[in-house]
Coordinates of C-alpha atoms in Angstrom, one line a residue:
M1356 CA 23.5 -3.2 12.6
S1357 CA 21.2 -0.2 12.7
D1358 CA 19.2 0.4 15.9
A1359 CA 16.2 0.4 13.5
T1360 CA 16.1 -3.4 13.6
T1361 CA 15.7 -3.7 17.4
A1362 CA 12.6 -5.4 18.8
P1363 CA 9.5 -3.2 18.4
S1364 CA 8.4 -1.5 21.7
T1365 CA 4.8 -2.6 22.9
S1366 CA 4.6 0.3 25.5
P1367 CA 1.4 2.3 25.6
V1368 CA 1.3 5.0 22.8
P1369 CA 1.0 8.5 24.1
V1370 CA -2.1 10.4 23.1
V1371 CA -1.6 13.6 20.8
P1372 CA -4.1 16.2 21.8
A1373 CA -6.8 17.1 19.5
P1374 CA -5.5 19.9 17.1
D1375 CA -7.9 22.5 18.3
G1376 CA -6.6 22.2 21.8
D1377 CA -9.8 20.8 23.3
A1378 CA -8.7 17.6 24.9
R1379 CA -12.2 16.7 25.7
R1380 CA -13.3 16.3 22.1
K1381 CA -12.5 13.1 20.1
T1382 CA -10.0 13.2 17.3
R1383 CA -11.9 13.0 14.1
V1384 CA -10.5 10.4 11.5
A1385 CA -11.8 10.3 8.0
V1386 CA -11.1 6.9 6.6
L1387 CA -10.7 7.4 2.8
F1388 CA -11.2 4.4 0.6
G1389 CA -12.3 3.1 -2.9
G1390 CA -11.0 5.2 -5.6
R1391 CA -10.4 5.0 -9.4
S1392 CA -7.8 2.3 -9.7
G1393 CA -8.2 -1.3 -10.3
E1394 CA -7.7 -2.0 -6.6
H1395 CA -10.9 -0.3 -5.6
A1396 CA -12.2 -3.4 -3.9
I1397 CA -9.0 -4.1 -2.0
S1398 CA -9.1 -0.5 -0.7
A1399 CA -12.7 -1.1 0.5
A1400 CA -11.6 -4.5 2.3
T1401 CA -8.7 -2.6 4.0
A1402 CA -11.2 0.2 5.2
A1403 CA -13.4 -2.6 6.6
G1404 CA -10.4 -3.8 8.8
V1405 CA -9.6 -0.2 9.9
L1406 CA -13.3 0.6 10.7
R1407 CA -13.6 -2.5 12.8
A1408 CA -10.4 -2.1 14.7
I1409 CA -10.2 1.7 15.4
D1410 CA -10.8 2.7 18.9
R1411 CA -14.2 4.5 19.0
D1412 CA -13.7 5.7 22.4
R1413 CA -10.7 7.8 21.3
Y1414 CA -11.7 8.6 17.8
E1415 CA -14.7 9.9 15.9
V1416 CA -14.7 8.0 12.6
V1417 CA -16.1 9.5 9.3
P1418 CA -16.0 6.8 6.5
V1419 CA -15.5 8.5 3.2
G1420 CA -15.8 6.3 -0.1
I1421 CA -14.5 7.3 -3.5
T1422 CA -16.4 5.9 -6.5
R1423 CA -14.6 4.7 -9.6
E1424 CA -15.6 7.9 -11.3
G1425 CA -13.8 9.8 -8.6
R1426 CA -16.8 11.1 -6.6
W1427 CA -16.4 11.4 -2.7
V1428 CA -19.4 10.1 -0.8
L1429 CA -20.3 9.8 2.9
A1430 CA -20.1 6.0 3.2
E1431 CA -21.7 3.5 5.5
D1432 CA -19.9 3.0 8.8
D1433 CA -20.3 -0.7 8.6
P1434 CA -17.1 -2.9 8.2
E1435 CA -19.4 -5.9 7.0
R1436 CA -20.4 -3.8 4.0
W1437 CA -17.0 -3.2 2.8
Q1438 CA -15.2 -6.6 3.3
I1439 CA -14.6 -9.3 0.8
A1440 CA -16.9 -12.1 1.5
D1441 CA -17.7 -15.3 -0.5
G1442 CA -15.9 -14.0 -3.5
R1443 CA -18.0 -10.7 -3.5
L1444 CA -15.9 -7.6 -4.1
P1445 CA -17.1 -4.5 -2.4
E1446 CA -17.8 -1.4 -4.5
V1447 CA -18.4 2.4 -3.6
T1448 CA -21.2 3.8 -5.9
D1449 CA -23.1 7.1 -6.1
G1450 CA -25.8 5.4 -4.0
S1451 CA -23.4 4.6 -1.1
G1452 CA -24.0 8.0 0.5
A1453 CA -24.4 11.7 0.0
E1454 CA -21.5 13.6 -2.0
V1455 CA -18.7 15.3 0.4
V1456 CA -16.1 17.7 -0.5
L1457 CA -13.0 18.6 1.4
S1458 CA -12.2 22.3 1.8
L1459 CA -8.9 23.3 0.3
A1460 CA -8.6 26.5 2.3
R1461 CA -5.5 26.4 4.7
G1462 CA -6.3 25.7 8.2
E1463 CA -9.9 25.0 7.6
R1464 CA -9.9 21.2 7.3
T1465 CA -13.6 20.8 6.9
L1466 CA -15.8 18.2 5.1
R1467 CA -19.0 19.5 3.4
V1468 CA -22.1 17.5 2.5
L1469 CA -23.7 18.2 -0.9
E1470 CA -27.4 17.2 -1.2
P1471 CA -29.3 18.1 -4.4
G1472 CA -31.2 21.2 -3.8
Q1473 CA -29.8 21.8 -0.4
V1474 CA -27.3 24.4 0.9
P1475 CA -24.0 22.6 1.6
A1476 CA -23.9 21.3 5.2
V1477 CA -20.6 21.4 7.2
L1478 CA -20.0 18.1 8.5
G1479 CA -17.1 19.3 10.6
A1480 CA -13.4 19.5 10.9
V1481 CA -11.1 16.7 10.1
D1482 CA -8.0 16.2 12.3
V1483 CA -6.5 13.3 10.3
V1484 CA -7.3 11.5 7.1
F1485 CA -6.4 7.8 6.8
P1486 CA -6.3 7.2 3.1
V1487 CA -6.4 3.4 2.6
L1488 CA -6.2 3.8 -1.1
H1489 CA -4.3 1.4 -3.3
G1490 CA -2.9 2.0 -6.8
P1491 CA -3.1 5.1 -9.1
F1492 CA -5.2 8.1 -8.1
G1493 CA -4.7 7.2 -4.5
E1494 CA -1.4 5.7 -3.5
D1495 CA 0.7 7.6 -6.2
G1496 CA 1.0 11.0 -4.5
T1497 CA -2.3 12.5 -6.1
V1498 CA -4.5 12.3 -3.0
Q1499 CA -1.5 13.1 -0.8
G1500 CA -1.0 16.3 -2.8
L1501 CA -4.7 17.1 -2.4
L1502 CA -4.4 16.6 1.3
E1503 CA -1.3 18.7 1.5
L1504 CA -3.2 21.5 -0.2
A1505 CA -6.0 21.3 2.3
D1506 CA -3.2 21.4 5.2
V1507 CA -4.7 18.2 6.6
H1508 CA -2.8 15.7 8.6
Y1509 CA -2.7 12.2 7.0
V1510 CA -1.4 8.7 7.4
G1511 CA 1.4 7.4 5.3
A1512 CA 3.9 8.6 3.0
G1513 CA 4.1 12.1 1.4
V1514 CA 3.8 13.2 -2.3
L1515 CA 7.2 12.1 -3.4
A1516 CA 7.6 9.0 -1.7
S1517 CA 4.1 7.8 -2.6
A1518 CA 4.9 8.6 -6.4
V1519 CA 8.3 6.8 -6.3
G1520 CA 6.8 3.9 -4.5
M1521 CA 4.0 3.5 -7.1
D1522 CA 6.3 3.6 -10.1
K1523 CA 8.4 0.4 -10.2
H1524 CA 10.7 1.9 -12.7
F1525 CA 11.7 5.0 -10.7
M1526 CA 11.5 3.1 -7.4
K1527 CA 14.3 0.8 -8.7
L1528 CA 16.4 3.7 -9.9
V1529 CA 16.2 5.3 -6.4
L1530 CA 16.9 2.1 -4.6
A1531 CA 19.9 1.3 -6.8
G1532 CA 21.1 4.9 -6.4
Q1533 CA 21.1 4.3 -2.6
G1534 CA 23.1 1.2 -3.0
L1535 CA 20.4 -1.4 -2.4
A1536 CA 20.4 -4.5 -4.6
V1537 CA 17.6 -4.7 -7.3
G1538 CA 17.1 -7.5 -9.9
P1539 CA 17.7 -7.0 -13.7
Y1540 CA 14.8 -5.4 -15.5
T1541 CA 13.8 -3.3 -18.6
V1542 CA 11.1 -0.7 -19.0
I1543 CA 8.9 -0.5 -22.1
R1544 CA 7.2 2.9 -22.5
P1545 CA 4.1 3.4 -24.8
A1546 CA 6.3 5.1 -27.4
D1547 CA 8.9 2.4 -27.2
W1548 CA 6.4 -0.3 -28.0
E1549 CA 4.7 1.6 -30.8
R1550 CA 8.1 2.7 -32.3
D1551 CA 10.2 -0.4 -32.4
R1552 CA 8.8 -3.5 -30.9
A1553 CA 11.7 -5.6 -32.1
A1554 CA 14.1 -3.5 -30.0
C1555 CA 11.8 -4.1 -27.0
V1556 CA 11.8 -7.7 -27.4
D1557 CA 15.6 -7.8 -27.9
A1558 CA 15.8 -5.9 -24.5
V1559 CA 13.5 -8.3 -22.9
R1560 CA 15.3 -11.4 -24.5
A1561 CA 18.5 -10.3 -22.8
L1562 CA 16.9 -10.8 -19.3
G1563 CA 16.5 -14.5 -20.0
L1564 CA 13.7 -16.5 -18.7
P1565 CA 11.3 -16.9 -16.8
L1566 CA 10.2 -13.2 -17.0
F1567 CA 7.5 -11.3 -15.0
V1568 CA 5.7 -8.6 -17.0
K1569 CA 4.1 -6.0 -14.9
P1570 CA 2.2 -2.8 -15.2
A1571 CA 4.7 -0.1 -13.9
R1572 CA 2.2 1.6 -11.7
A1573 CA -0.2 -1.0 -10.2
G1574 CA -0.4 -3.3 -7.3
S1575 CA -2.2 -6.2 -5.8
S1576 CA -0.6 -8.5 -8.7
L1577 CA -3.0 -6.9 -11.2
G1578 CA -2.0 -7.4 -14.9
I1579 CA 1.0 -9.5 -14.0
T1580 CA 2.0 -12.4 -16.1
R1581 CA 4.8 -15.0 -15.7
V1582 CA 6.4 -15.6 -19.1
D1583 CA 8.3 -18.8 -19.8
D1584 CA 8.3 -18.5 -23.6
L1585 CA 9.1 -15.4 -25.6
A1586 CA 6.2 -16.3 -27.8
D1587 CA 3.9 -15.4 -25.0
L1588 CA 5.5 -12.0 -24.4
E1589 CA 3.3 -9.9 -26.5
A1590 CA 0.1 -11.2 -24.9
A1591 CA 1.6 -10.5 -21.5
L1592 CA 2.5 -7.0 -22.4
E1593 CA -1.0 -6.3 -23.7
A1594 CA -2.3 -7.7 -20.5
A1595 CA -0.1 -5.4 -18.4
R1596 CA -1.1 -2.3 -20.7
E1597 CA -4.7 -2.7 -19.8
H1598 CA -3.7 -1.3 -16.3
D1599 CA -0.8 0.9 -17.3
P1600 CA 0.7 2.0 -20.7
K1601 CA 4.1 1.9 -19.2
V1602 CA 5.2 -1.7 -18.4
I1603 CA 8.3 -3.2 -16.6
V1604 CA 9.7 -6.5 -17.4
E1605 CA 11.8 -8.2 -14.6
A1606 CA 14.0 -11.2 -14.8
G1607 CA 12.8 -14.1 -12.6
I1608 CA 15.1 -14.4 -9.4
D1609 CA 15.8 -17.8 -8.0
G1610 CA 14.9 -17.0 -4.4
R1611 CA 12.4 -17.1 -1.6
E1612 CA 9.9 -14.2 -1.4
I1613 CA 10.1 -12.5 1.9
E1614 CA 8.3 -9.5 3.1
C1615 CA 9.0 -7.1 6.0
A1616 CA 6.8 -4.3 7.6
V1617 CA 8.1 -1.0 8.5
L1618 CA 6.7 1.5 10.9
G1619 CA 7.7 5.0 11.2
G1620 CA 9.5 6.2 14.4
R1621 CA 8.0 8.6 17.0
G1622 CA 9.7 11.8 17.9
G1623 CA 12.5 11.5 15.3
A1624 CA 13.4 8.0 16.2
A1625 CA 14.5 5.6 13.5
P1626 CA 11.8 3.6 11.6
R1627 CA 10.9 0.2 13.1
A1628 CA 11.1 -3.1 11.2
S1629 CA 8.9 -6.2 12.0
L1630 CA 9.9 -9.8 12.1
P1631 CA 9.9 -10.9 8.2
G1632 CA 7.2 -13.1 6.8
E1633 CA 7.3 -15.5 3.9
I1634 CA 4.5 -16.3 1.5
V1635 CA 4.4 -20.0 0.3
V1636 CA 2.0 -20.6 -2.7
D1637 CA 0.7 -23.9 -3.8
H1638 CA 2.2 -24.0 -7.2
D1639 CA -0.4 -26.6 -8.5
S1640 CA -3.0 -23.9 -8.1
H1641 CA -0.9 -20.6 -8.8
T1642 CA 2.3 -20.1 -10.7
F1643 CA 2.9 -17.1 -8.4
Y1644 CA 1.3 -14.9 -5.8
D1645 CA -1.4 -13.4 -8.1
F1646 CA -4.6 -11.5 -7.3
E1647 CA -6.7 -14.6 -6.9
A1648 CA -4.0 -16.1 -4.6
K1649 CA -3.9 -13.0 -2.4
Y1650 CA -7.7 -12.4 -2.1
L1651 CA -9.9 -15.1 -3.2
D1652 CA -8.1 -18.5 -2.6
E1653 CA -6.4 -18.3 0.7
A1654 CA -6.8 -22.1 1.1
H1655 CA -3.8 -22.5 -1.4
V1656 CA -1.5 -19.9 0.2
D1657 CA 0.5 -20.3 3.3
L1658 CA 1.7 -17.0 5.1
R1659 CA 4.4 -17.7 7.5
C1660 CA 5.7 -15.2 10.1
P1661 CA 8.3 -15.3 11.2
A1662 CA 9.9 -16.6 8.3
D1663 CA 12.1 -19.7 8.9
L1664 CA 15.4 -18.0 8.4
P1665 CA 18.8 -17.8 10.2
E1666 CA 18.8 -15.0 12.8
A1667 CA 21.6 -13.1 11.1
L1668 CA 19.6 -13.2 7.8
I1669 CA 16.5 -12.0 9.6
E1670 CA 18.3 -9.0 11.0
E1671 CA 19.7 -8.3 7.5
I1672 CA 16.3 -8.3 5.9
R1673 CA 15.0 -5.9 8.6
D1674 CA 17.9 -3.6 8.0
V1675 CA 17.4 -3.7 4.3
A1676 CA 13.7 -2.9 4.9
V1677 CA 14.5 0.1 6.8
R1678 CA 17.0 1.4 4.3
T1679 CA 14.6 1.0 1.6
F1680 CA 11.9 2.9 3.6
E1681 CA 14.4 5.6 4.2
A1682 CA 15.6 5.7 0.5
V1683 CA 12.4 6.8 -0.9
G1684 CA 11.5 9.1 2.1
A1685 CA 8.6 7.0 3.2
E1686 CA 6.5 7.9 6.3
G1687 CA 4.1 6.1 8.6
L1688 CA 4.1 2.7 7.0
S1689 CA 5.3 0.6 4.3
R1690 CA 5.8 -3.0 3.3
V1691 CA 9.2 -4.1 1.7
D1692 CA 9.3 -7.2 -0.5
V1693 CA 12.7 -8.8 -1.0
F1694 CA 14.1 -12.1 -2.5
V1695 CA 16.4 -14.1 -0.5
T1696 CA 18.6 -16.0 -2.9
P1697 CA 20.1 -19.6 -2.2
D1698 CA 23.5 -17.9 -1.4
E1699 CA 21.6 -15.6 1.0
R1700 CA 21.8 -12.5 -0.8
V1701 CA 18.9 -10.0 -0.1
V1702 CA 17.5 -8.4 -3.3
V1703 CA 14.7 -5.7 -3.1
N1704 CA 11.8 -6.4 -5.1
E1705 CA 9.7 -3.4 -4.1
I1706 CA 8.2 -1.1 -1.6
N1707 CA 4.6 -0.6 -1.0
T1708 CA 3.7 2.7 0.7
M1709 CA 0.2 1.6 1.5
P1710 CA 0.0 -2.0 1.9
G1711 CA -3.0 -4.2 2.2
F1712 CA -4.3 -3.5 5.8
T1713 CA -7.0 -6.1 6.4
P1714 CA -6.4 -8.2 9.6
F1715 CA -5.4 -11.0 7.3
S1716 CA -2.8 -9.0 5.2
M1717 CA 0.9 -9.5 5.7
Y1718 CA 1.6 -6.0 7.0
P1719 CA -0.6 -6.3 10.2
R1720 CA 0.1 -9.9 10.5
M1721 CA 4.0 -9.3 10.7
W1722 CA 3.5 -6.8 13.2
E1723 CA 1.2 -9.0 15.3
A1724 CA 4.0 -11.6 15.3
S1725 CA 6.4 -8.8 16.4
G1726 CA 4.3 -7.8 19.3
I1727 CA 1.9 -5.0 18.1
A1728 CA -1.8 -6.1 17.7
Y1729 CA -3.9 -4.8 14.9
P1730 CA -5.9 -2.2 17.0
E1731 CA -2.7 -0.8 18.5
L1732 CA -1.3 -0.6 15.0
V1733 CA -4.1 1.4 13.7
D1734 CA -3.8 3.8 16.6
E1735 CA -0.2 4.2 16.3
L1736 CA -0.5 5.1 12.7
V1737 CA -3.1 7.8 13.4
Q1738 CA -0.9 9.1 16.2
L1739 CA 2.1 9.2 13.7
A1740 CA 0.2 11.2 11.4
L1741 CA -1.0 13.7 14.1
E1742 CA 2.7 14.1 15.3
R1743 CA 4.0 15.0 11.9
P1744 CA 3.6 18.5 10.7
T1745 CA 1.8 19.4 7.6
G1746 CA 3.5 21.3 4.7
L1747 CA 7.2 21.0 4.0
R1748 CA 9.1 18.9 6.5

C-alpha cells in the first residue's frame, strides 16, 4: 500500500514568506470566481465559502468575479452575496464592480482597475490566485494557461491536468492507459451525430441499459440524463449537446458511488487521500445525484463520511484516488469519484480537478472527517500554490 494513503497530518502548516521577501506584508490572494460556463453560480457559491474561511490575519483577499460574458470585475467581499440561499443562484454581472485586468508581463503580477474616463489604477501585485472556477473556460486549462502566461502562482492543477480532467473522453483514455479500471463508454462527436446517427445508436446500444448521457466537458451534473429506454436516447443527447457538442455515453454500473478527496503533498511528498465518503440519494425524489439534488434539495440527499466500507476496501479506494490524481498530473486538490461493485471492484468514474468547495461540499467534508478543518484546508491550498514554482515544472 502506498504511503499516500496514510492518515493525513494535522500539524501546523509552515508559512511561505511573501514572494517579494517582505515578511511583514500579508500575502495577497485573488479569489477568482463566476465565469462563462453553466456552473457560474456554483463557482460563486464556492467563492463564498473561501471568502468566509480564509484567514484575514495572514492574507489580503481580492475577490475577482468573471461575468458570463467573460469580463473580470472587482467583486464585493461579502460571502453572503455569493452563496446559494433559498433557491437563489448568485450571479456576477457588469454592475458587480469595476472592471479589472491582470498584467501578462512576466514578473509583474499586477491587477489594474479600469474605470470609464479614468487612467487605469494599479490595484497591486497578486501573490497567488485561487481560481474557484468550475466547467469550461475556467476549470479546463484556459484560465490556468492565462495565469501561466502572467507568471502568477495559482491553486490547483496546471494546464494539461485541468484539460484532461475536464474532458471525460480523454480522462478515461489517460486513466485506462495507466492501468486504472474505467467503465464501458462511447463518445459521440458532433460530426459523428450529423454524419451517421444510426451508427451512433448502434454503438450506444452495445453498452446495454441503463445508460448515462453526459456532456463530455461539463460538471455539476449539468445536462446529464439517465436513459432506461433507447427511445429516449435522442432527447438525452440533445439535452447534453446544449452544454457541449461532444457527448459521452456511459454504461450504468451496478455499484455504490464513493468519493475520495486528494490533497497535494508538501516539499515533494506524495499526495494525501482523505477518508472516502458516500452519497445516498432518495430515489423517490431523484433518479441520480443531479444538479437539483446537489445544490437545491439537500433534504433528499444523505452525504456519509466516512463511508461504511471494510477497512481494506477504504485503503484501496484511497490508493486508487492517489493513483488517479498522479495519472493526470494533478496538483493541489482533486476529488476522485469511483464505483464500488458488489464484488468489491473499484472502478473510476472521474476526477474533478476543482471540486465544489463550499463548507457543505463533499471535498471539504471528507477532509473534515479526516482531521483537516475547512479554514486549515483553504490555508494549505494557498501555501501549496505558493510553494510550487511557476512555469515548467
